mmCIF file of N, CA and C in Angstrom:
data_model
loop_
_atom_site.group_PDB
_atom_site.id
_atom_site.type_symbol
_atom_site.label_atom_id
_atom_site.label_comp_id
_atom_site.label_asym_id
_atom_site.label_seq_id
_atom_site.Cartn_x
_atom_site.Cartn_y
_atom_site.Cartn_z
ATOM 1 N N UNK A 1 0.817 -1.202 0.000
ATOM 2 C CA UNK A 1 0.000 0.000 0.000
ATOM 3 C C UNK A 1 0.861 1.266 0.000
ATOM 4 N N UNK A 2 1.950 1.226 0.752
ATOM 5 C CA UNK A 2 2.843 2.384 0.793
ATOM 6 C C UNK A 2 3.491 2.599 -0.570
ATOM 7 N N UNK A 3 3.835 1.511 -1.235
ATOM 8 C CA UNK A 3 4.451 1.630 -2.560
ATOM 9 C C UNK A 3 3.491 2.271 -3.568
ATOM 10 N N UNK A 4 2.199 2.019 -3.401
ATOM 11 C CA UNK A 4 1.218 2.632 -4.295
ATOM 12 C C UNK A 4 1.233 4.154 -4.131
ATOM 13 N N UNK A 5 1.308 4.626 -2.887
ATOM 14 C CA UNK A 5 1.359 6.075 -2.645
ATOM 15 C C UNK A 5 2.672 6.682 -3.129
ATOM 16 N N UNK A 6 3.756 5.934 -3.017
ATOM 17 C CA UNK A 6 5.036 6.409 -3.526
ATOM 18 C C UNK A 6 4.971 6.532 -5.049
ATOM 19 N N UNK A 7 4.385 5.549 -5.717
ATOM 20 C CA UNK A 7 4.250 5.610 -7.176
ATOM 21 C C UNK A 7 3.340 6.759 -7.601
ATOM 22 N N UNK A 8 2.214 6.931 -6.898
ATOM 23 C CA UNK A 8 1.306 8.042 -7.215
ATOM 24 C C UNK A 8 2.003 9.384 -7.021
ATOM 25 N N UNK A 9 2.743 9.515 -5.941
ATOM 26 C CA UNK A 9 3.480 10.759 -5.686
ATOM 27 C C UNK A 9 4.524 11.006 -6.757
ATOM 28 N N UNK A 10 5.184 9.942 -7.194
ATOM 29 C CA UNK A 10 6.193 10.072 -8.250
ATOM 30 C C UNK A 10 5.565 10.514 -9.566
ATOM 31 N N UNK A 11 4.431 9.919 -9.899
ATOM 32 C CA UNK A 11 3.742 10.296 -11.141
ATOM 33 C C UNK A 11 3.275 11.752 -11.059
ATOM 34 N N UNK A 12 2.777 12.170 -9.902
ATOM 35 C CA UNK A 12 2.351 13.561 -9.712
ATOM 36 C C UNK A 12 3.533 14.512 -9.864
ATOM 37 N N UNK A 13 4.659 14.157 -9.267
ATOM 38 C CA UNK A 13 5.854 14.999 -9.365
ATOM 39 C C UNK A 13 6.342 15.080 -10.808
ATOM 40 N N UNK A 14 6.362 13.967 -11.510
ATOM 41 C CA UNK A 14 6.817 13.972 -12.905
ATOM 42 C C UNK A 14 5.859 14.769 -13.787
ATOM 43 N N UNK A 15 4.551 14.639 -13.548
ATOM 44 C CA UNK A 15 3.579 15.438 -14.310
ATOM 45 C C UNK A 15 3.804 16.930 -14.077
ATOM 46 N N UNK A 16 4.095 17.306 -12.841
ATOM 47 C CA UNK A 16 4.372 18.711 -12.528
ATOM 48 C C UNK A 16 5.677 19.167 -13.172
ATOM 49 N N UNK A 17 6.679 18.295 -13.175
ATOM 50 C CA UNK A 17 7.948 18.632 -13.820
ATOM 51 C C UNK A 17 7.777 18.814 -15.324
ATOM 52 N N UNK A 18 7.001 17.952 -15.945
ATOM 53 C CA UNK A 18 6.746 18.073 -17.391
ATOM 54 C C UNK A 18 6.065 19.404 -17.693
ATOM 55 N N UNK A 19 5.053 19.724 -16.910
ATOM 56 C CA UNK A 19 4.323 20.970 -17.127
ATOM 57 C C UNK A 19 5.227 22.179 -16.900
ATOM 58 N N UNK A 20 6.051 22.129 -15.864
ATOM 59 C CA UNK A 20 6.990 23.219 -15.597
ATOM 60 C C UNK A 20 8.005 23.343 -16.725
ATOM 61 N N UNK A 21 8.519 22.213 -17.173
ATOM 62 C CA UNK A 21 9.508 22.216 -18.247
ATOM 63 C C UNK A 21 8.926 22.811 -19.531
ATOM 64 N N UNK A 22 7.658 22.555 -19.798
ATOM 65 C CA UNK A 22 7.014 23.094 -21.003
ATOM 66 C C UNK A 22 6.550 24.536 -20.819
ATOM 67 N N UNK A 23 6.204 24.925 -19.602
ATOM 68 C CA UNK A 23 5.673 26.266 -19.353
ATOM 69 C C UNK A 23 6.757 27.335 -19.253
ATOM 70 N N UNK A 24 7.884 26.990 -18.711
ATOM 71 C CA UNK A 24 8.932 27.988 -18.474
ATOM 72 C C UNK A 24 9.423 28.660 -19.758
ATOM 73 N N UNK A 25 9.643 27.939 -20.851
ATOM 74 C CA UNK A 25 10.097 28.630 -22.071
ATOM 75 C C UNK A 25 9.098 29.641 -22.614
ATOM 76 N N UNK A 26 7.846 29.527 -22.257
ATOM 77 C CA UNK A 26 6.856 30.495 -22.731
ATOM 78 C C UNK A 26 7.212 31.888 -22.228
ATOM 79 N N UNK A 27 7.637 31.988 -20.980
ATOM 80 C CA UNK A 27 8.053 33.277 -20.425
ATOM 81 C C UNK A 27 9.319 33.774 -21.111
ATOM 82 N N UNK A 28 10.278 32.899 -21.325
ATOM 83 C CA UNK A 28 11.527 33.283 -21.990
ATOM 84 C C UNK A 28 11.248 33.793 -23.403
ATOM 85 N N UNK A 29 10.405 33.095 -24.124
ATOM 86 C CA UNK A 29 10.066 33.513 -25.487
ATOM 87 C C UNK A 29 9.326 34.844 -25.463
ATOM 88 N N UNK A 30 8.445 35.021 -24.503
ATOM 89 C CA UNK A 30 7.691 36.273 -24.382
ATOM 90 C C UNK A 30 8.625 37.461 -24.175
ATOM 91 N N UNK A 31 9.555 37.314 -23.247
ATOM 92 C CA UNK A 31 10.510 38.407 -23.001
ATOM 93 C C UNK A 31 11.444 38.617 -24.188
ATOM 94 N N UNK A 32 11.832 37.540 -24.859
ATOM 95 C CA UNK A 32 12.715 37.665 -26.016
ATOM 96 C C UNK A 32 12.023 38.415 -27.147
ATOM 97 N N UNK A 33 10.757 38.107 -27.381
ATOM 98 C CA UNK A 33 10.005 38.822 -28.419
ATOM 99 C C UNK A 33 9.852 40.295 -28.067
ATOM 100 N N UNK A 34 9.653 40.581 -26.801
ATOM 101 C CA UNK A 34 9.535 41.972 -26.369
ATOM 102 C C UNK A 34 10.846 42.718 -26.599
ATOM 103 N N UNK A 35 11.971 42.083 -26.251
ATOM 104 C CA UNK A 35 13.268 42.722 -26.472
ATOM 105 C C UNK A 35 13.540 42.944 -27.955
ATOM 106 N N UNK A 36 13.169 41.978 -28.778
ATOM 107 C CA UNK A 36 13.377 42.136 -30.215
ATOM 108 C C UNK A 36 12.502 43.254 -30.776
ATOM 109 N N UNK A 37 11.319 43.457 -30.203
ATOM 110 C CA UNK A 37 10.453 44.547 -30.675
ATOM 111 C C UNK A 37 11.048 45.916 -30.352
ATOM 112 N N UNK A 38 11.950 45.947 -29.373
ATOM 113 C CA UNK A 38 12.641 47.193 -29.017
ATOM 114 C C UNK A 38 13.972 47.325 -29.737
ATOM 115 N N UNK A 39 14.201 46.458 -30.723
ATOM 116 C CA UNK A 39 15.442 46.418 -31.507
ATOM 117 C C UNK A 39 16.668 46.138 -30.651
ATOM 118 N N UNK A 40 16.501 45.370 -29.601
ATOM 119 C CA UNK A 40 17.625 44.939 -28.772
ATOM 120 C C UNK A 40 18.252 43.710 -29.428
ATOM 121 N N UNK A 41 19.560 43.646 -29.433
ATOM 122 C CA UNK A 41 20.195 42.464 -30.036
ATOM 123 C C UNK A 41 19.951 41.227 -29.181
ATOM 124 N N UNK A 42 19.565 40.155 -29.826
ATOM 125 C CA UNK A 42 19.291 38.909 -29.109
ATOM 126 C C UNK A 42 19.996 37.778 -29.848
ATOM 127 N N UNK A 43 21.013 37.250 -29.213
ATOM 128 C CA UNK A 43 21.755 36.147 -29.823
ATOM 129 C C UNK A 43 21.234 34.831 -29.249
ATOM 130 N N UNK A 44 21.628 33.752 -29.888
ATOM 131 C CA UNK A 44 21.239 32.432 -29.414
ATOM 132 C C UNK A 44 21.808 32.173 -28.013
ATOM 133 N N UNK A 45 23.012 32.643 -27.778
ATOM 134 C CA UNK A 45 23.640 32.465 -26.459
ATOM 135 C C UNK A 45 22.838 33.177 -25.362
ATOM 136 N N UNK A 46 22.405 34.392 -25.628
ATOM 137 C CA UNK A 46 21.609 35.142 -24.653
ATOM 138 C C UNK A 46 20.281 34.434 -24.417
ATOM 139 N N UNK A 47 19.658 33.954 -25.489
ATOM 140 C CA UNK A 47 18.381 33.256 -25.355
ATOM 141 C C UNK A 47 18.536 31.996 -24.509
ATOM 142 N N UNK A 48 19.575 31.199 -24.787
ATOM 143 C CA UNK A 48 19.782 29.959 -24.031
ATOM 144 C C UNK A 48 20.116 30.262 -22.578
ATOM 145 N N UNK A 49 20.937 31.289 -22.325
ATOM 146 C CA UNK A 49 21.230 31.683 -20.938
ATOM 147 C C UNK A 49 19.957 32.103 -20.208
ATOM 148 N N UNK A 50 19.105 32.849 -20.891
ATOM 149 C CA UNK A 50 17.833 33.270 -20.283
ATOM 150 C C UNK A 50 16.930 32.074 -20.014
ATOM 151 N N UNK A 51 16.914 31.141 -20.935
ATOM 152 C CA UNK A 51 16.085 29.949 -20.781
ATOM 153 C C UNK A 51 16.547 29.119 -19.584
ATOM 154 N N UNK A 52 17.841 28.908 -19.465
ATOM 155 C CA UNK A 52 18.373 28.150 -18.325
ATOM 156 C C UNK A 52 18.091 28.896 -17.022
ATOM 157 N N UNK A 53 18.273 30.205 -17.040
ATOM 158 C CA UNK A 53 17.993 31.028 -15.857
ATOM 159 C C UNK A 53 16.527 30.899 -15.447
ATOM 160 N N UNK A 54 15.626 30.949 -16.417
ATOM 161 C CA UNK A 54 14.198 30.822 -16.115
ATOM 162 C C UNK A 54 13.852 29.428 -15.598
ATOM 163 N N UNK A 55 14.455 28.388 -16.187
ATOM 164 C CA UNK A 55 14.171 27.035 -15.702
ATOM 165 C C UNK A 55 14.616 26.870 -14.249
ATOM 166 N N UNK A 56 15.750 27.454 -13.906
ATOM 167 C CA UNK A 56 16.259 27.295 -12.544
ATOM 168 C C UNK A 56 15.516 28.162 -11.532
ATOM 169 N N UNK A 57 15.141 29.366 -11.914
ATOM 170 C CA UNK A 57 14.533 30.292 -10.956
ATOM 171 C C UNK A 57 13.007 30.292 -11.004
ATOM 172 N N UNK A 58 12.448 30.548 -12.169
ATOM 173 C CA UNK A 58 10.991 30.541 -12.302
ATOM 174 C C UNK A 58 10.440 29.132 -12.150
ATOM 175 N N UNK A 59 11.189 28.147 -12.633
ATOM 176 C CA UNK A 59 10.745 26.758 -12.562
ATOM 177 C C UNK A 59 10.511 26.287 -11.139
ATOM 178 N N UNK A 60 11.345 26.756 -10.201
ATOM 179 C CA UNK A 60 11.181 26.350 -8.797
ATOM 180 C C UNK A 60 9.843 26.834 -8.240
ATOM 181 N N UNK A 61 9.449 28.030 -8.606
ATOM 182 C CA UNK A 61 8.161 28.566 -8.153
ATOM 183 C C UNK A 61 7.002 27.860 -8.846
ATOM 184 N N UNK A 62 7.140 27.672 -10.152
ATOM 185 C CA UNK A 62 6.061 27.043 -10.909
ATOM 186 C C UNK A 62 5.804 25.610 -10.462
ATOM 187 N N UNK A 63 6.852 24.868 -10.164
ATOM 188 C CA UNK A 63 6.635 23.471 -9.799
ATOM 189 C C UNK A 63 5.858 23.365 -8.491
ATOM 190 N N UNK A 64 6.089 24.286 -7.571
ATOM 191 C CA UNK A 64 5.326 24.284 -6.312
ATOM 192 C C UNK A 64 3.859 24.599 -6.595
ATOM 193 N N UNK A 65 3.622 25.634 -7.410
ATOM 194 C CA UNK A 65 2.238 25.986 -7.769
ATOM 195 C C UNK A 65 1.550 24.837 -8.492
ATOM 196 N N UNK A 66 2.255 24.217 -9.442
ATOM 197 C CA UNK A 66 1.668 23.142 -10.232
ATOM 198 C C UNK A 66 1.434 21.893 -9.388
ATOM 199 N N UNK A 67 2.335 21.592 -8.464
ATOM 200 C CA UNK A 67 2.134 20.437 -7.580
ATOM 201 C C UNK A 67 0.858 20.597 -6.752
ATOM 202 N N UNK A 68 0.689 21.758 -6.165
ATOM 203 C CA UNK A 68 -0.501 22.003 -5.343
ATOM 204 C C UNK A 68 -1.761 21.971 -6.199
ATOM 205 N N UNK A 69 -1.715 22.655 -7.346
ATOM 206 C CA UNK A 69 -2.876 22.672 -8.238
ATOM 207 C C UNK A 69 -3.226 21.300 -8.775
ATOM 208 N N UNK A 70 -2.210 20.558 -9.201
ATOM 209 C CA UNK A 70 -2.450 19.212 -9.715
ATOM 210 C C UNK A 70 -2.975 18.283 -8.632
ATOM 211 N N UNK A 71 -2.448 18.392 -7.432
ATOM 212 C CA UNK A 71 -2.916 17.533 -6.341
ATOM 213 C C UNK A 71 -4.413 17.724 -6.113
ATOM 214 N N UNK A 72 -4.839 18.968 -6.042
ATOM 215 C CA UNK A 72 -6.264 19.253 -5.833
ATOM 216 C C UNK A 72 -7.088 18.791 -7.040
ATOM 217 N N UNK A 73 -6.625 19.126 -8.244
ATOM 218 C CA UNK A 73 -7.386 18.783 -9.459
ATOM 219 C C UNK A 73 -7.467 17.278 -9.663
ATOM 220 N N UNK A 74 -6.387 16.569 -9.443
ATOM 221 C CA UNK A 74 -6.380 15.129 -9.694
ATOM 222 C C UNK A 74 -7.151 14.365 -8.633
ATOM 223 N N UNK A 75 -7.098 14.831 -7.388
ATOM 224 C CA UNK A 75 -7.923 14.194 -6.353
ATOM 225 C C UNK A 75 -9.405 14.397 -6.648
ATOM 226 N N UNK A 76 -9.752 15.603 -7.070
ATOM 227 C CA UNK A 76 -11.144 15.892 -7.424
ATOM 228 C C UNK A 76 -11.587 15.035 -8.612
ATOM 229 N N UNK A 77 -10.733 14.909 -9.599
ATOM 230 C CA UNK A 77 -11.056 14.088 -10.766
ATOM 231 C C UNK A 77 -11.238 12.629 -10.380
ATOM 232 N N UNK A 78 -10.361 12.126 -9.514
ATOM 233 C CA UNK A 78 -10.478 10.733 -9.074
ATOM 234 C C UNK A 78 -11.791 10.506 -8.332
ATOM 235 N N UNK A 79 -12.166 11.454 -7.478
ATOM 236 C CA UNK A 79 -13.431 11.330 -6.748
ATOM 237 C C UNK A 79 -14.633 11.369 -7.692
ATOM 238 N N UNK A 80 -14.602 12.273 -8.648
ATOM 239 C CA UNK A 80 -15.711 12.382 -9.607
ATOM 240 C C UNK A 80 -15.802 11.121 -10.463
ATOM 241 N N UNK A 81 -14.659 10.644 -10.951
ATOM 242 C CA UNK A 81 -14.668 9.432 -11.792
ATOM 243 C C UNK A 81 -15.146 8.220 -10.996
ATOM 244 N N UNK A 82 -14.766 8.142 -9.729
ATOM 245 C CA UNK A 82 -15.157 7.001 -8.903
ATOM 246 C C UNK A 82 -16.632 7.099 -8.490
ATOM 247 N N UNK A 83 -17.054 8.271 -8.090
ATOM 248 C CA UNK A 83 -18.415 8.461 -7.571
ATOM 249 C C UNK A 83 -19.474 8.354 -8.671
ATOM 250 N N UNK A 84 -19.211 8.946 -9.822
ATOM 251 C CA UNK A 84 -20.211 9.010 -10.885
ATOM 252 C C UNK A 84 -19.946 8.054 -12.039
ATOM 253 N N UNK A 85 -18.921 7.248 -11.945
ATOM 254 C CA UNK A 85 -18.604 6.252 -12.988
ATOM 255 C C UNK A 85 -18.542 6.897 -14.375
ATOM 256 N N UNK A 86 -17.717 7.897 -14.508
ATOM 257 C CA UNK A 86 -17.580 8.634 -15.763
ATOM 258 C C UNK A 86 -16.960 7.740 -16.827
ATOM 259 N N UNK A 87 -17.639 7.610 -17.946
ATOM 260 C CA UNK A 87 -17.108 6.835 -19.066
ATOM 261 C C UNK A 87 -17.080 7.646 -20.361
ATOM 262 N N UNK A 88 -17.587 8.876 -20.309
ATOM 263 C CA UNK A 88 -17.622 9.721 -21.502
ATOM 264 C C UNK A 88 -16.214 10.061 -21.969
ATOM 265 N N UNK A 89 -15.314 10.354 -21.023
ATOM 266 C CA UNK A 89 -13.915 10.643 -21.317
ATOM 267 C C UNK A 89 -13.065 9.484 -20.830
ATOM 268 N N UNK A 90 -11.998 9.215 -21.544
ATOM 269 C CA UNK A 90 -11.044 8.216 -21.056
ATOM 270 C C UNK A 90 -10.353 8.777 -19.814
ATOM 271 N N UNK A 91 -9.721 7.898 -19.069
ATOM 272 C CA UNK A 91 -9.052 8.341 -17.844
ATOM 273 C C UNK A 91 -7.940 9.351 -18.141
ATOM 274 N N UNK A 92 -7.065 9.107 -19.111
ATOM 275 C CA UNK A 92 -6.047 10.119 -19.414
ATOM 276 C C UNK A 92 -6.650 11.456 -19.851
ATOM 277 N N UNK A 93 -7.731 11.403 -20.633
ATOM 278 C CA UNK A 93 -8.366 12.640 -21.083
ATOM 279 C C UNK A 93 -8.962 13.403 -19.903
ATOM 280 N N UNK A 94 -9.556 12.700 -18.955
ATOM 281 C CA UNK A 94 -10.125 13.348 -17.766
ATOM 282 C C UNK A 94 -9.052 14.073 -16.972
ATOM 283 N N UNK A 95 -7.920 13.409 -16.780
ATOM 284 C CA UNK A 95 -6.838 14.042 -16.033
ATOM 285 C C UNK A 95 -6.175 15.156 -16.838
ATOM 286 N N UNK A 96 -6.163 15.034 -18.161
ATOM 287 C CA UNK A 96 -5.663 16.118 -18.998
ATOM 288 C C UNK A 96 -6.516 17.370 -18.864
ATOM 289 N N UNK A 97 -7.824 17.177 -18.881
ATOM 290 C CA UNK A 97 -8.745 18.313 -18.703
ATOM 291 C C UNK A 97 -8.578 18.903 -17.304
ATOM 292 N N UNK A 98 -8.395 18.043 -16.312
ATOM 293 C CA UNK A 98 -8.182 18.520 -14.933
ATOM 294 C C UNK A 98 -6.883 19.314 -14.840
ATOM 295 N N UNK A 99 -5.835 18.839 -15.515
ATOM 296 C CA UNK A 99 -4.561 19.553 -15.506
ATOM 297 C C UNK A 99 -4.671 20.912 -16.183
ATOM 298 N N UNK A 100 -5.341 20.950 -17.318
ATOM 299 C CA UNK A 100 -5.529 22.219 -18.030
ATOM 300 C C UNK A 100 -6.364 23.187 -17.194
ATOM 301 N N UNK A 101 -7.411 22.676 -16.564
ATOM 302 C CA UNK A 101 -8.258 23.523 -15.716
ATOM 303 C C UNK A 101 -7.482 24.052 -14.519
ATOM 304 N N UNK A 102 -6.633 23.201 -13.969
ATOM 305 C CA UNK A 102 -5.821 23.604 -12.830
ATOM 306 C C UNK A 102 -4.875 24.742 -13.209
ATOM 307 N N UNK A 103 -4.215 24.619 -14.342
ATOM 308 C CA UNK A 103 -3.288 25.667 -14.785
ATOM 309 C C UNK A 103 -4.058 26.948 -15.101
ATOM 310 N N UNK A 104 -5.220 26.822 -15.726
ATOM 311 C CA UNK A 104 -6.046 28.000 -15.994
ATOM 312 C C UNK A 104 -6.355 28.733 -14.684
ATOM 313 N N UNK A 105 -6.780 27.985 -13.686
ATOM 314 C CA UNK A 105 -7.131 28.587 -12.399
ATOM 315 C C UNK A 105 -5.909 29.203 -11.721
ATOM 316 N N UNK A 106 -4.770 28.536 -11.802
ATOM 317 C CA UNK A 106 -3.539 29.086 -11.210
ATOM 318 C C UNK A 106 -3.175 30.400 -11.883
ATOM 319 N N UNK A 107 -3.196 30.439 -13.210
ATOM 320 C CA UNK A 107 -2.853 31.664 -13.929
ATOM 321 C C UNK A 107 -3.835 32.784 -13.608
ATOM 322 N N UNK A 108 -5.101 32.451 -13.565
ATOM 323 C CA UNK A 108 -6.125 33.454 -13.265
ATOM 324 C C UNK A 108 -5.970 33.990 -11.842
ATOM 325 N N UNK A 109 -5.795 33.091 -10.888
ATOM 326 C CA UNK A 109 -5.721 33.520 -9.492
ATOM 327 C C UNK A 109 -4.434 34.261 -9.163
ATOM 328 N N UNK A 110 -3.323 33.924 -9.825
ATOM 329 C CA UNK A 110 -2.094 34.675 -9.551
ATOM 330 C C UNK A 110 -2.246 36.139 -9.958
ATOM 331 N N UNK A 111 -3.034 36.395 -10.974
ATOM 332 C CA UNK A 111 -3.279 37.783 -11.377
ATOM 333 C C UNK A 111 -4.288 38.440 -10.435
ATOM 334 N N UNK A 112 -5.380 37.769 -10.161
ATOM 335 C CA UNK A 112 -6.443 38.357 -9.351
ATOM 336 C C UNK A 112 -6.038 38.580 -7.891
ATOM 337 N N UNK A 113 -5.276 37.672 -7.344
ATOM 338 C CA UNK A 113 -4.904 37.777 -5.935
ATOM 339 C C UNK A 113 -3.680 38.656 -5.698
ATOM 340 N N UNK A 114 -2.962 39.006 -6.754
ATOM 341 C CA UNK A 114 -1.768 39.830 -6.617
ATOM 342 C C UNK A 114 -1.964 41.209 -7.244
ATOM 343 N N UNK A 115 -3.114 41.786 -7.027
ATOM 344 C CA UNK A 115 -3.414 43.160 -7.423
ATOM 345 C C UNK A 115 -3.223 43.403 -8.920
ATOM 346 N N UNK A 116 -3.738 42.472 -9.731
ATOM 347 C CA UNK A 116 -3.705 42.578 -11.188
ATOM 348 C C UNK A 116 -2.273 42.621 -11.740
ATOM 349 N N UNK A 117 -1.343 41.967 -11.055
ATOM 350 C CA UNK A 117 0.049 41.915 -11.487
ATOM 351 C C UNK A 117 0.323 40.575 -12.156
ATOM 352 N N UNK A 118 0.880 40.629 -13.352
ATOM 353 C CA UNK A 118 1.236 39.406 -14.081
ATOM 354 C C UNK A 118 2.591 38.922 -13.582
ATOM 355 N N UNK A 119 2.594 37.964 -12.676
ATOM 356 C CA UNK A 119 3.846 37.449 -12.128
ATOM 357 C C UNK A 119 4.506 36.441 -13.076
ATOM 358 N N UNK A 120 3.727 35.790 -13.882
ATOM 359 C CA UNK A 120 4.251 34.823 -14.843
ATOM 360 C C UNK A 120 4.237 35.509 -16.202
ATOM 361 N N UNK A 121 5.423 35.872 -16.687
ATOM 362 C CA UNK A 121 5.544 36.715 -17.873
ATOM 363 C C UNK A 121 4.860 36.174 -19.114
ATOM 364 N N UNK A 122 4.916 34.892 -19.354
ATOM 365 C CA UNK A 122 4.307 34.313 -20.543
ATOM 366 C C UNK A 122 2.801 34.390 -20.533
ATOM 367 N N UNK A 123 2.226 34.700 -19.388
ATOM 368 C CA UNK A 123 0.785 34.800 -19.223
ATOM 369 C C UNK A 123 0.234 36.120 -19.764
ATOM 370 N N UNK A 124 1.103 37.062 -20.117
ATOM 371 C CA UNK A 124 0.651 38.384 -20.552
ATOM 372 C C UNK A 124 -0.038 38.377 -21.910
ATOM 373 N N UNK A 125 0.269 37.400 -22.732
ATOM 374 C CA UNK A 125 -0.282 37.328 -24.076
ATOM 375 C C UNK A 125 -1.192 36.107 -24.191
ATOM 376 N N UNK A 126 -2.189 36.200 -25.025
ATOM 377 C CA UNK A 126 -3.155 35.113 -25.168
ATOM 378 C C UNK A 126 -2.475 33.817 -25.619
ATOM 379 N N UNK A 127 -1.519 33.917 -26.526
ATOM 380 C CA UNK A 127 -0.826 32.724 -26.998
ATOM 381 C C UNK A 127 -0.045 32.061 -25.855
ATOM 382 N N UNK A 128 0.575 32.855 -25.003
ATOM 383 C CA UNK A 128 1.285 32.307 -23.848
ATOM 384 C C UNK A 128 0.328 31.687 -22.849
ATOM 385 N N UNK A 129 -0.803 32.335 -22.636
ATOM 386 C CA UNK A 129 -1.829 31.815 -21.727
ATOM 387 C C UNK A 129 -2.319 30.453 -22.205
ATOM 388 N N UNK A 130 -2.600 30.354 -23.499
ATOM 389 C CA UNK A 130 -3.054 29.086 -24.072
ATOM 390 C C UNK A 130 -1.934 28.044 -24.020
ATOM 391 N N UNK A 131 -0.698 28.471 -24.228
ATOM 392 C CA UNK A 131 0.442 27.558 -24.150
ATOM 393 C C UNK A 131 0.587 26.943 -22.768
ATOM 394 N N UNK A 132 0.412 27.750 -21.733
ATOM 395 C CA UNK A 132 0.461 27.232 -20.358
ATOM 396 C C UNK A 132 -0.638 26.199 -20.129
ATOM 397 N N UNK A 133 -1.821 26.501 -20.613
ATOM 398 C CA UNK A 133 -2.947 25.583 -20.430
ATOM 399 C C UNK A 133 -2.697 24.276 -21.184
ATOM 400 N N UNK A 134 -2.128 24.353 -22.377
ATOM 401 C CA UNK A 134 -1.787 23.128 -23.122
ATOM 402 C C UNK A 134 -0.727 22.315 -22.384
ATOM 403 N N UNK A 135 0.237 22.988 -21.771
ATOM 404 C CA UNK A 135 1.250 22.279 -20.982
ATOM 405 C C UNK A 135 0.591 21.580 -19.795
ATOM 406 N N UNK A 136 -0.394 22.235 -19.177
ATOM 407 C CA UNK A 136 -1.138 21.601 -18.083
ATOM 408 C C UNK A 136 -1.906 20.387 -18.551
ATOM 409 N N UNK A 137 -2.479 20.487 -19.741
ATOM 410 C CA UNK A 137 -3.191 19.332 -20.303
ATOM 411 C C UNK A 137 -2.236 18.162 -20.511
ATOM 412 N N UNK A 138 -1.062 18.431 -21.067
ATOM 413 C CA UNK A 138 -0.089 17.365 -21.310
ATOM 414 C C UNK A 138 0.386 16.730 -20.009
ATOM 415 N N UNK A 139 0.606 17.557 -18.975
ATOM 416 C CA UNK A 139 0.992 17.014 -17.672
ATOM 417 C C UNK A 139 -0.102 16.134 -17.086
ATOM 418 N N UNK A 140 -1.347 16.584 -17.195
ATOM 419 C CA UNK A 140 -2.472 15.788 -16.705
ATOM 420 C C UNK A 140 -2.675 14.522 -17.507
ATOM 421 N N UNK A 141 -2.478 14.607 -18.813
ATOM 422 C CA UNK A 141 -2.623 13.430 -19.669
ATOM 423 C C UNK A 141 -1.554 12.394 -19.318
ATOM 424 N N UNK A 142 -0.339 12.861 -19.073
ATOM 425 C CA UNK A 142 0.731 11.970 -18.630
ATOM 426 C C UNK A 142 0.333 11.276 -17.326
ATOM 427 N N UNK A 143 -0.191 12.056 -16.381
ATOM 428 C CA UNK A 143 -0.609 11.485 -15.096
ATOM 429 C C UNK A 143 -1.665 10.410 -15.302
ATOM 430 N N UNK A 144 -2.672 10.711 -16.103
ATOM 431 C CA UNK A 144 -3.747 9.754 -16.350
ATOM 432 C C UNK A 144 -3.284 8.502 -17.070
ATOM 433 N N UNK A 145 -2.327 8.667 -17.976
ATOM 434 C CA UNK A 145 -1.804 7.525 -18.713
ATOM 435 C C UNK A 145 -1.030 6.580 -17.792
ATOM 436 N N UNK A 146 -0.194 7.124 -16.943
ATOM 437 C CA UNK A 146 0.623 6.284 -16.078
ATOM 438 C C UNK A 146 -0.114 5.848 -14.822
ATOM 439 N N UNK A 147 -1.253 6.458 -14.564
ATOM 440 C CA UNK A 147 -2.060 6.052 -13.408
ATOM 441 C C UNK A 147 -2.579 4.634 -13.587
ATOM 442 N N UNK A 148 -2.824 4.238 -14.822
ATOM 443 C CA UNK A 148 -3.312 2.885 -15.109
ATOM 444 C C UNK A 148 -2.274 1.827 -14.727
ATOM 445 N N UNK A 149 -1.014 2.219 -14.718
ATOM 446 C CA UNK A 149 0.066 1.261 -14.454
ATOM 447 C C UNK A 149 0.395 1.129 -12.968
ATOM 448 N N UNK A 150 -0.290 1.887 -12.125
ATOM 449 C CA UNK A 150 -0.033 1.824 -10.676
ATOM 450 C C UNK A 150 -0.823 0.699 -10.061
#
């Protein structure tokens, strides 16, 4: 029984890592496009340094947010699937939708609760916002896919 919880925790952590790994470059790309619009020189070396910097610094914050959000969303999804015997969506699809919804709520609440301040740079543009949500879907889909193997 303990091993089952260890496996579930591992899958949750990996799903959060995948989502963080996919979400962090959105902020780097957003800032890079902004700098290029100001005619600032942007080399590949600067872009890669910024990307690594964002993965190390922003990624640490995002993974905590995503872990908490995914934990709540995936527990809720498991309860709904168990209680109501949901068969309309496959299990991976259900968790993918839960992951996307979780990221949507995290992005929305970080703005609303922090005095309309965009703390996650890639969230400033609609394409970045949608990119974050797609990364959440992929993380949730991964969780749902590997949940069958536990």
